[in-house]
Coordinates of C-alpha atoms and ligand atoms in Angstrom, one line a residue:
X2 CA -6.9 -51.6 10.3
X3 CA -5.7 -48.9 7.9
X4 CA -3.3 -46.2 8.9
X5 CA -5.8 -43.5 8.0
X6 CA -8.4 -44.9 10.5
X7 CA -6.0 -44.6 13.4
X8 CA -4.0 -41.5 12.5
X9 CA -5.1 -38.3 14.0
X10 CA -3.2 -35.4 12.5
X11 CA -1.6 -33.0 14.9
X12 CA -1.9 -30.3 12.2
X13 CA -5.2 -31.1 10.5
X14 CA -5.6 -27.7 8.8
X15 CA -2.0 -27.7 7.3
X16 CA -1.5 -28.8 3.7
X17 CA 1.3 -28.1 1.2
X18 CA 2.4 -24.5 1.7
X19 CA 1.4 -21.9 -0.8
X20 CA 5.1 -21.4 -1.8
X21 CA 5.4 -25.0 -2.9
X22 CA 2.1 -24.8 -4.7
X23 CA 2.8 -21.6 -6.6
X24 CA 6.4 -22.5 -7.5
X25 CA 5.2 -25.8 -8.8
X26 CA 2.5 -24.2 -10.9
X27 CA 4.9 -21.5 -12.1
X28 CA 7.4 -24.3 -13.3
X29 CA 4.6 -26.2 -14.9
X30 CA 3.4 -23.2 -16.9
X31 CA 6.8 -21.7 -17.5
X32 CA 5.8 -18.5 -15.6
X33 CA 8.3 -15.9 -14.2
X34 CA 8.5 -16.9 -10.6
X35 CA 8.2 -13.9 -8.2
X36 CA 6.3 -16.0 -5.7
X37 CA 8.8 -17.8 -3.3
X38 CA 11.3 -15.5 -1.6
X39 CA 14.7 -16.6 -2.9
X40 CA 17.3 -14.8 -5.1
X41 CA 18.0 -15.8 -8.7
X42 CA 21.6 -14.4 -8.6
X43 CA 24.7 -16.0 -7.1
X44 CA 26.1 -15.4 -3.6
X45 CA 29.6 -13.7 -3.2
X46 CA 32.1 -15.9 -5.0
X47 CA 34.6 -15.5 -2.2
X48 CA 32.1 -17.1 0.2
X49 CA 31.5 -20.0 -2.2
X50 CA 35.3 -20.5 -2.5
X51 CA 35.5 -20.6 1.3
X52 CA 32.8 -23.2 1.5
X53 CA 34.5 -25.4 -1.1
X54 CA 37.7 -25.0 0.7
X55 CA 36.1 -25.9 4.0
X56 CA 34.8 -29.2 2.6
X57 CA 38.2 -30.0 1.1
X58 CA 40.1 -29.2 4.3
X59 CA 38.4 -31.6 6.6
X60 CA 35.6 -29.5 8.2
X61 CA 33.1 -32.3 7.7
X62 CA 32.3 -33.7 11.1
X63 CA 29.8 -32.5 13.8
X64 CA 30.5 -29.0 15.0
X65 CA 30.0 -28.1 18.7
X66 CA 26.3 -28.2 19.4
X67 CA 26.2 -24.4 19.9
X68 CA 28.0 -23.6 16.7
X69 CA 31.6 -23.2 15.6
X70 CA 33.5 -20.7 17.8
X71 CA 34.8 -18.8 14.7
X72 CA 31.2 -18.2 13.6
X73 CA 29.8 -17.4 17.1
X74 CA 32.7 -14.9 17.6
X75 CA 32.0 -13.3 14.2
X76 CA 28.3 -13.0 15.1
X77 CA 29.1 -11.4 18.4
X78 CA 31.2 -8.8 16.5
X79 CA 28.5 -8.3 13.9
X80 CA 25.8 -7.6 16.6
X81 CA 28.1 -5.2 18.4
X82 CA 29.1 -3.4 15.3
X83 CA 25.5 -3.0 13.9
X84 CA 23.5 -2.6 17.1
X85 CA 26.1 -1.6 19.8
X86 CA 25.0 -4.6 21.8
X87 CA 27.7 -6.7 23.5
X88 CA 26.8 -10.4 23.6
X89 CA 28.7 -13.3 25.0
X90 CA 29.6 -15.7 22.1
X91 CA 29.7 -18.7 24.5
X92 CA 26.5 -18.3 26.4
X93 CA 24.2 -16.1 24.3
X94 CA 24.6 -17.1 20.7
X95 CA 23.4 -20.4 19.1
X96 CA 23.8 -21.3 15.5
X97 CA 20.8 -23.2 14.0
X98 CA 19.7 -24.8 10.8
X99 CA 18.1 -21.7 9.4
X100 CA 15.9 -19.2 11.2
X101 CA 13.2 -21.8 10.8
X102 CA 14.8 -24.1 13.3
X103 CA 15.6 -21.2 15.6
X104 CA 11.9 -20.2 15.7
X105 CA 10.7 -23.8 16.1
X106 CA 13.2 -24.5 18.9
X107 CA 12.3 -21.2 20.7
X108 CA 8.6 -22.0 20.7
X109 CA 9.1 -25.6 21.7
X110 CA 11.3 -24.5 24.6
X111 CA 9.1 -21.8 26.0
X112 CA 5.5 -22.6 25.2
X113 CA 3.7 -25.0 27.6
X114 CA 0.4 -26.7 27.1
X115 CA -2.4 -24.1 27.1
X116 CA 0.0 -21.1 27.0
X117 CA -1.1 -18.2 24.7
X118 CA 1.2 -16.7 22.1
X119 CA 0.4 -13.3 20.4
X120 CA 1.1 -12.9 16.7
X121 CA 0.6 -10.0 14.3
X122 CA -1.3 -11.1 11.3
X123 CA -0.4 -11.5 8.5
X124 CA 2.3 -13.7 9.9
X125 CA 5.0 -16.0 8.5
X126 CA 3.4 -19.4 8.0
X127 CA 5.7 -21.4 10.3
X128 CA 4.7 -19.6 13.5
X129 CA 1.2 -21.1 14.1
X130 CA 2.0 -24.8 13.4
X131 CA 5.0 -24.5 15.8
X132 CA 2.8 -23.1 18.5
X133 CA 0.1 -25.7 17.9
X134 CA 2.6 -28.6 18.1
X135 CA 3.9 -27.2 21.5
X136 CA 0.3 -27.2 22.8
X137 CA -0.1 -23.4 22.7
X138 CA -2.8 -21.2 21.3
X139 CA -2.3 -18.3 19.0
X140 CA -4.0 -14.9 19.5
X141 CA -3.8 -12.4 16.7
X142 CA -3.6 -8.7 16.2
X143 CA -4.7 -7.9 12.7
X144 CA -2.5 -5.5 10.7
X145 CA -4.3 -3.8 7.9
X146 CA -3.2 -2.2 4.6
X147 CA -1.7 0.0 3.5
X148 CA 0.7 0.6 6.4
X149 CA 0.2 -2.5 8.5
X150 CA 0.9 -0.6 11.8
X151 CA 0.2 -2.5 15.1
X152 CA -2.9 -1.4 17.0
X153 CA -1.7 -1.3 20.7
X154 CA -5.1 -1.1 22.1
X155 CA -6.1 -4.3 20.3
X156 CA -2.8 -5.9 21.5
X157 CA -3.5 -4.9 25.2
X158 CA -6.9 -6.6 25.0
X159 CA -5.3 -9.9 24.1
X160 CA -3.0 -10.1 27.1
X161 CA -4.0 -12.5 29.8
X162 CA -2.3 -14.4 32.6
X163 CA -1.7 -17.2 30.1
X164 CA 0.2 -15.1 27.6
X165 CA 3.7 -16.6 27.5
X166 CA 5.3 -15.4 24.3
X167 CA 5.0 -12.5 21.8
X168 CA 6.2 -13.1 18.2
X169 CA 7.2 -10.1 16.1
X170 CA 8.8 -9.8 12.7
X171 CA 10.5 -6.6 11.4
X172 CA 11.2 -5.9 8.6
X173 CA 8.0 -7.8 7.9
X174 CA 7.2 -10.6 5.5
X175 CA 4.8 -10.4 3.6
X176 CA 4.0 -6.7 3.9
X177 CA 7.4 -5.0 3.6
X178 CA 6.6 -2.8 6.6
X179 CA 9.0 -2.0 9.3
X180 CA 8.4 -1.3 13.0
X181 CA 9.2 2.1 14.5
X182 CA 11.1 2.6 17.7
X183 CA 7.9 3.8 19.3
X184 CA 6.3 0.4 18.4
X185 CA 9.0 -1.4 20.5
X186 CA 8.4 1.1 23.2
X187 CA 4.6 0.5 23.2
X188 CA 5.3 -3.3 23.3
X189 CA 7.7 -2.9 26.2
X190 CA 5.2 -0.8 28.2
X191 CA 2.5 -3.4 27.6
X192 CA 4.5 -6.4 28.8
X193 CA 7.0 -4.9 31.2
X194 CA 5.1 -5.9 34.4
X195 CA 4.3 -9.4 33.1
X196 CA 6.1 -12.7 32.8
X197 CA 6.2 -12.7 29.0
X198 CA 9.0 -13.5 26.5
X199 CA 9.6 -12.1 23.1
X200 CA 10.7 -13.9 19.9
X201 CA 11.8 -11.3 17.4
X202 CA 12.2 -12.6 13.9
X203 CA 14.7 -10.2 12.3
X204 CA 15.7 -12.3 9.3
X205 CA 15.5 -9.2 6.9
X206 CA 17.5 -7.0 9.4
X207 CA 19.9 -5.7 6.7
X208 CA 17.2 -5.1 4.1
X209 CA 15.5 -1.9 5.2
X210 CA 15.1 1.3 3.2
X211 CA 14.9 3.9 5.9
X212 CA 17.8 5.4 7.9
X213 CA 18.3 2.4 10.1
X214 CA 16.2 -0.6 11.1
X215 CA 14.5 -0.9 14.4
X216 CA 15.8 -3.9 16.3
X217 CA 15.2 -5.5 19.6
X218 CA 19.0 -5.7 19.9
X219 CA 18.9 -1.9 20.4
X220 CA 16.2 -2.0 23.1
X221 CA 18.0 -2.4 26.4
X222 CA 14.9 -3.7 28.4
X223 CA 13.2 -5.8 25.7
X224 CA 16.5 -7.5 24.7
X225 CA 16.8 -8.9 28.3
X226 CA 13.8 -11.1 27.8
X227 CA 14.0 -11.7 24.0
X228 CA 15.3 -14.3 21.5
X229 CA 16.4 -12.4 18.4
X230 CA 16.5 -14.6 15.3
X231 CA 18.6 -14.0 12.1
X232 CA 19.3 -15.8 8.9
X233 CA 22.4 -15.9 6.7
X234 CA 20.1 -17.2 4.0
X235 CA 18.6 -13.7 3.6
X236 CA 21.8 -11.7 4.4
X237 CA 24.1 -13.5 2.0
X238 CA 21.7 -14.7 -0.8
X239 CA 22.1 -18.3 0.4
X240 CA 18.6 -19.5 1.2
X241 CA 19.5 -23.1 0.5
X242 CA 22.3 -23.2 3.1
X243 CA 19.8 -22.9 6.0
X244 CA 22.2 -21.3 8.5
X245 CA 20.7 -19.0 11.1
X246 CA 21.2 -18.0 14.7
X247 CA 19.6 -16.9 17.9
X248 CA 20.9 -14.2 20.2
X249 CA 19.4 -14.5 23.7
X250 CA 20.3 -13.9 27.4
X251 CA 22.0 -17.0 28.9
X252 CA 19.0 -18.3 30.9
X253 CA 16.9 -18.3 27.7
X254 CA 19.7 -19.7 25.6
X255 CA 20.0 -22.7 28.1
X256 CA 16.4 -23.6 27.4
X257 CA 16.7 -23.0 23.6
X258 CA 19.7 -25.3 23.4
X259 CA 17.9 -28.1 25.2
X260 CA 15.6 -28.3 22.2
X261 CA 18.2 -27.5 19.5
X262 CA 20.5 -30.3 20.7
X263 CA 17.8 -32.9 19.9
X264 CA 16.3 -31.3 16.8
X265 CA 19.5 -30.9 14.8
X266 CA 22.4 -31.0 17.3
X267 CA 24.4 -28.8 14.9
X268 CA 24.3 -27.1 11.5
X269 CA 26.4 -28.1 8.5
X270 CA 30.0 -27.6 9.7
X271 CA 31.7 -26.5 6.4
X272 CA 29.0 -23.9 5.9
X273 CA 29.6 -22.6 9.4
X274 CA 33.3 -22.5 8.8
X275 CA 32.9 -20.6 5.5
X276 CA 30.6 -18.1 7.1
X277 CA 32.8 -17.6 10.1
X278 CA 35.9 -17.0 7.9
X279 CA 33.9 -14.7 5.5
X280 CA 32.5 -12.5 8.3
X281 CA 35.9 -12.3 9.9
X282 CA 37.7 -11.4 6.6
X283 CA 34.9 -9.1 5.2
X284 CA 33.2 -7.6 8.3
X285 CA 31.2 -5.1 6.2
X286 CA 29.8 -7.8 3.9
X287 CA 26.2 -7.2 4.8
X288 CA 26.2 -3.4 4.9
X289 CA 25.6 -2.9 1.2
X290 CA 22.5 -5.1 1.2
X291 CA 19.9 -2.4 1.8
X292 CA 21.1 -0.2 -1.2
X293 CA 21.4 -3.4 -3.4
X294 CA 17.8 -4.2 -2.7
X295 CA 16.6 -0.6 -2.8
X296 CA 17.7 -0.4 -6.4
X297 CA 15.7 -3.6 -7.3
X298 CA 12.7 -2.3 -5.4
X299 CA 12.9 1.0 -7.3
X300 CA 13.3 -0.8 -10.7
X301 CA 10.2 -2.9 -10.1
X302 CA 8.1 0.0 -8.7
X303 CA 9.2 2.3 -11.5
X304 CA 8.3 -0.3 -14.1
X305 CA 4.8 -0.8 -12.6
X306 CA 4.2 2.9 -11.9
X307 CA 1.8 3.3 -14.8
X308 CA 0.1 -0.1 -14.5
X309 CA -3.4 -0.6 -13.0
X310 CA -1.9 -2.1 -9.9
X311 CA -1.7 0.1 -6.8
X312 CA 1.8 -0.2 -5.2
X313 CA 1.8 -0.4 -1.4
X314 CA 4.6 1.2 0.6
X315 CA 7.8 -1.0 0.8
X316 CA 10.1 -0.1 3.7
X317 CA 12.1 -3.3 3.9
X318 CA 12.5 -7.0 2.9
X319 CA 12.5 -8.0 -0.7
X320 CA 8.7 -8.1 -1.1
X321 CA 6.5 -5.6 -2.9
X322 CA 2.7 -5.7 -2.3
X323 CA 0.3 -4.9 -5.1
X324 CA -3.4 -4.1 -4.8
X325 CA -5.2 -5.4 -7.8
X326 CA -8.7 -4.3 -7.0
X327 CA -8.9 -2.1 -10.1
X328 CA -8.2 -5.2 -12.3
X329 CA -10.1 -8.1 -10.9
X330 CA -12.8 -9.2 -8.4
X331 CA -11.3 -12.6 -8.0
X332 CA -10.1 -13.6 -4.5
X333 CA -6.3 -13.4 -4.2
X334 CA -5.7 -17.2 -4.4
X335 CA -7.8 -17.4 -7.6
X336 CA -6.1 -14.2 -9.0
X337 CA -2.6 -15.7 -8.5
X338 CA -3.6 -18.9 -10.2
X339 CA -5.1 -16.8 -13.1
X340 CA -1.9 -14.7 -13.2
X341 CA 0.3 -17.7 -13.7
X342 CA -2.0 -19.2 -16.3
X343 CA -2.9 -16.1 -18.3
X344 CA -0.1 -13.6 -17.7
X345 CA 2.9 -15.9 -17.0
X346 CA 3.8 -14.3 -13.6
X347 CA 3.7 -16.1 -10.3
X348 CA 2.9 -14.2 -7.1
X349 CA 1.8 -15.1 -3.6
X350 CA -1.7 -14.3 -2.3
X351 CA -1.4 -12.3 1.0
X352 CA -4.6 -13.8 2.5
X353 CA -2.8 -17.1 3.2
X354 CA -0.7 -15.3 5.9
X355 CA -3.8 -14.3 7.9
X356 CA -6.0 -16.5 10.0
X357 CA -8.8 -14.3 8.8
X358 CA -7.9 -11.8 6.1
X359 CA -9.8 -8.5 6.0
X360 CA -12.8 -8.9 3.7
X361 CA -12.4 -7.6 0.2
X362 CA -8.7 -7.2 0.6
X363 CA -7.2 -7.8 -2.9
X364 CA -3.4 -7.9 -2.4
X365 CA -0.6 -10.0 -3.8
X366 CA 3.1 -10.2 -2.9
X367 CA 5.9 -10.1 -5.5
X368 CA 9.5 -11.1 -4.6
X369 CA 12.0 -8.6 -6.1
X370 CA 15.2 -10.6 -5.2
X371 CA 15.6 -11.2 -8.9
X372 CA 17.8 -10.0 -11.8
X373 CA 16.7 -6.7 -13.2
X374 CA 15.9 -8.2 -16.6
X375 CA 13.5 -10.7 -14.9
X376 CA 11.8 -7.9 -12.9
X377 CA 11.4 -5.7 -16.0
X378 CA 9.8 -8.6 -18.0
X379 CA 7.4 -9.5 -15.2
X380 CA 6.4 -5.8 -14.9
X381 CA 5.9 -5.6 -18.6
X382 CA 3.5 -8.5 -18.5
X383 CA 1.6 -7.2 -15.5
X384 CA 1.4 -3.7 -17.0
X385 CA -0.6 -5.1 -19.9
X386 CA -3.6 -5.9 -17.6
Ligands
PLP2 C1 9.9 -13.9 8.2 C2 10.7 -15.1 8.0 N1 11.2 -15.8 9.0 C3 11.9 -16.9 8.9 C4 12.2 -17.4 7.7 C5 13.0 -18.7 7.6 O1 14.3 -18.4 7.3 P1 15.4 -19.6 7.0 O2 15.3 -19.9 5.5 O3 16.7 -19.1 7.5 O4 14.9 -20.8 7.8 C6 11.8 -16.8 6.5 C7 12.1 -17.3 5.2 O5 11.5 -16.9 4.2 C8 11.0 -15.6 6.7 O6 10.5 -14.9 5.6

C-alpha cells in the first residue's frame, strides 16, 4: 500500500499559491518583485525596539488565550477613536495569529456541513479552502472591471435558507476598490430578516484614498452580527509578525474562541506586548498610513501614465491594477510569466482570484508597498512595452 493510493485530498484543486510561485520565479530571474503584497521598507524603529525589549524582559511565555490585556485595551481604544464604536476588550476582542487565522477560525466556528457562504469574486485566496474544509459551499457574486461594484440583484438571487455567512473585504484585495456606505446598507437590507452572519475582512482599513473608509464598525445593525477582522501586518508594515485580531459581539466571540484556543491558543507574546505598548504610547501611529501609500500610488501611476497599460482606479490597499490588452493577447498567468522573464518585473494575474474570471479580461496586479526607486525602475521597464 502506498500513501498516494489511500490519501484523498480534502483540497484537491489547491496547489502552491500564485504568490509563492511568482515570488520564486522573480527570485530565480532576478526580477523586481511587485507580486506578493509585502513592504520592502522597515517598520517604525520604536516598535522594533519595543519588540526587542519585550523579548529581553521576560515576555516569552504563553499569553492569555484571548490576547494580552494591554493589546486588547489598545485595540478597544483604536476602534473607538477611528469608528466611534465602543467594544468590550474582555468579551469582544480576540488577538489571532494574523488575519488569516482570524478568518479561518471564524469560518470553522460558524459554517456547518452543507451551509452556503457568499463571496464576492475576485476574492482573497484563503476564503474558499477554509469554507471547503468546514464542509460549506461557496456561492459567488462576480465583480467586474473597472469599478468592481457589487450587483445587489445578483447577490439577492444567491440567498437561500442555507446561506449562513457572507464574506466581504473592503478596501479590496486584489482590485483596490472600496465599498460605499450604500453598499453596506444594501447588504443589510438583503440579510436583515435572515439568520446570516457577516465576516468583514478589513485588513487594509487604514489604506484608503477617499475621505474615510467604509467599515462595518460604523454600521450599527450589521456590526451586531459581524466579525470584523484586522491585521497589524498591514497597518504597521509587519507582514511577518502575523498578528491580527477580531472584533465581534460576545456570543460570536465565544464561538470564535472555541476554535482559536485549539488552532493557535495564543499569538507570539513579545510581539503582542510590543504592539500593546506602541499603540498606547503612539495612539495616532496608523493615521498617516493613507497619505503614505497615496504618495506611492501616485508615483507609480504617474510613472506609468504614458505607458500602453491602462490604469484602473485605485481607491485603497497597496495594489494597482493594470489592463494590458493593448500590449498582449496572452492570458494573465502566461503574461505574468512572460513579464518576469522578458521585462524583469513580477506581478500577479488577477484571474487566480476568481472561480471563473470574465472572459477576455486582461488584468494584472502590482503591489506598490515598495521604495520609490523600486517603483520607478519597475515602471520604466513596463513603459518600454
Ligand atoms: C484581503 C486579505 N485578507 C487577509 C490577509 C491575511 O493577513 P495576515 O497576513 O494578517 O494573515 C491578507 C494578506 O495579504 C489579505 O490581503
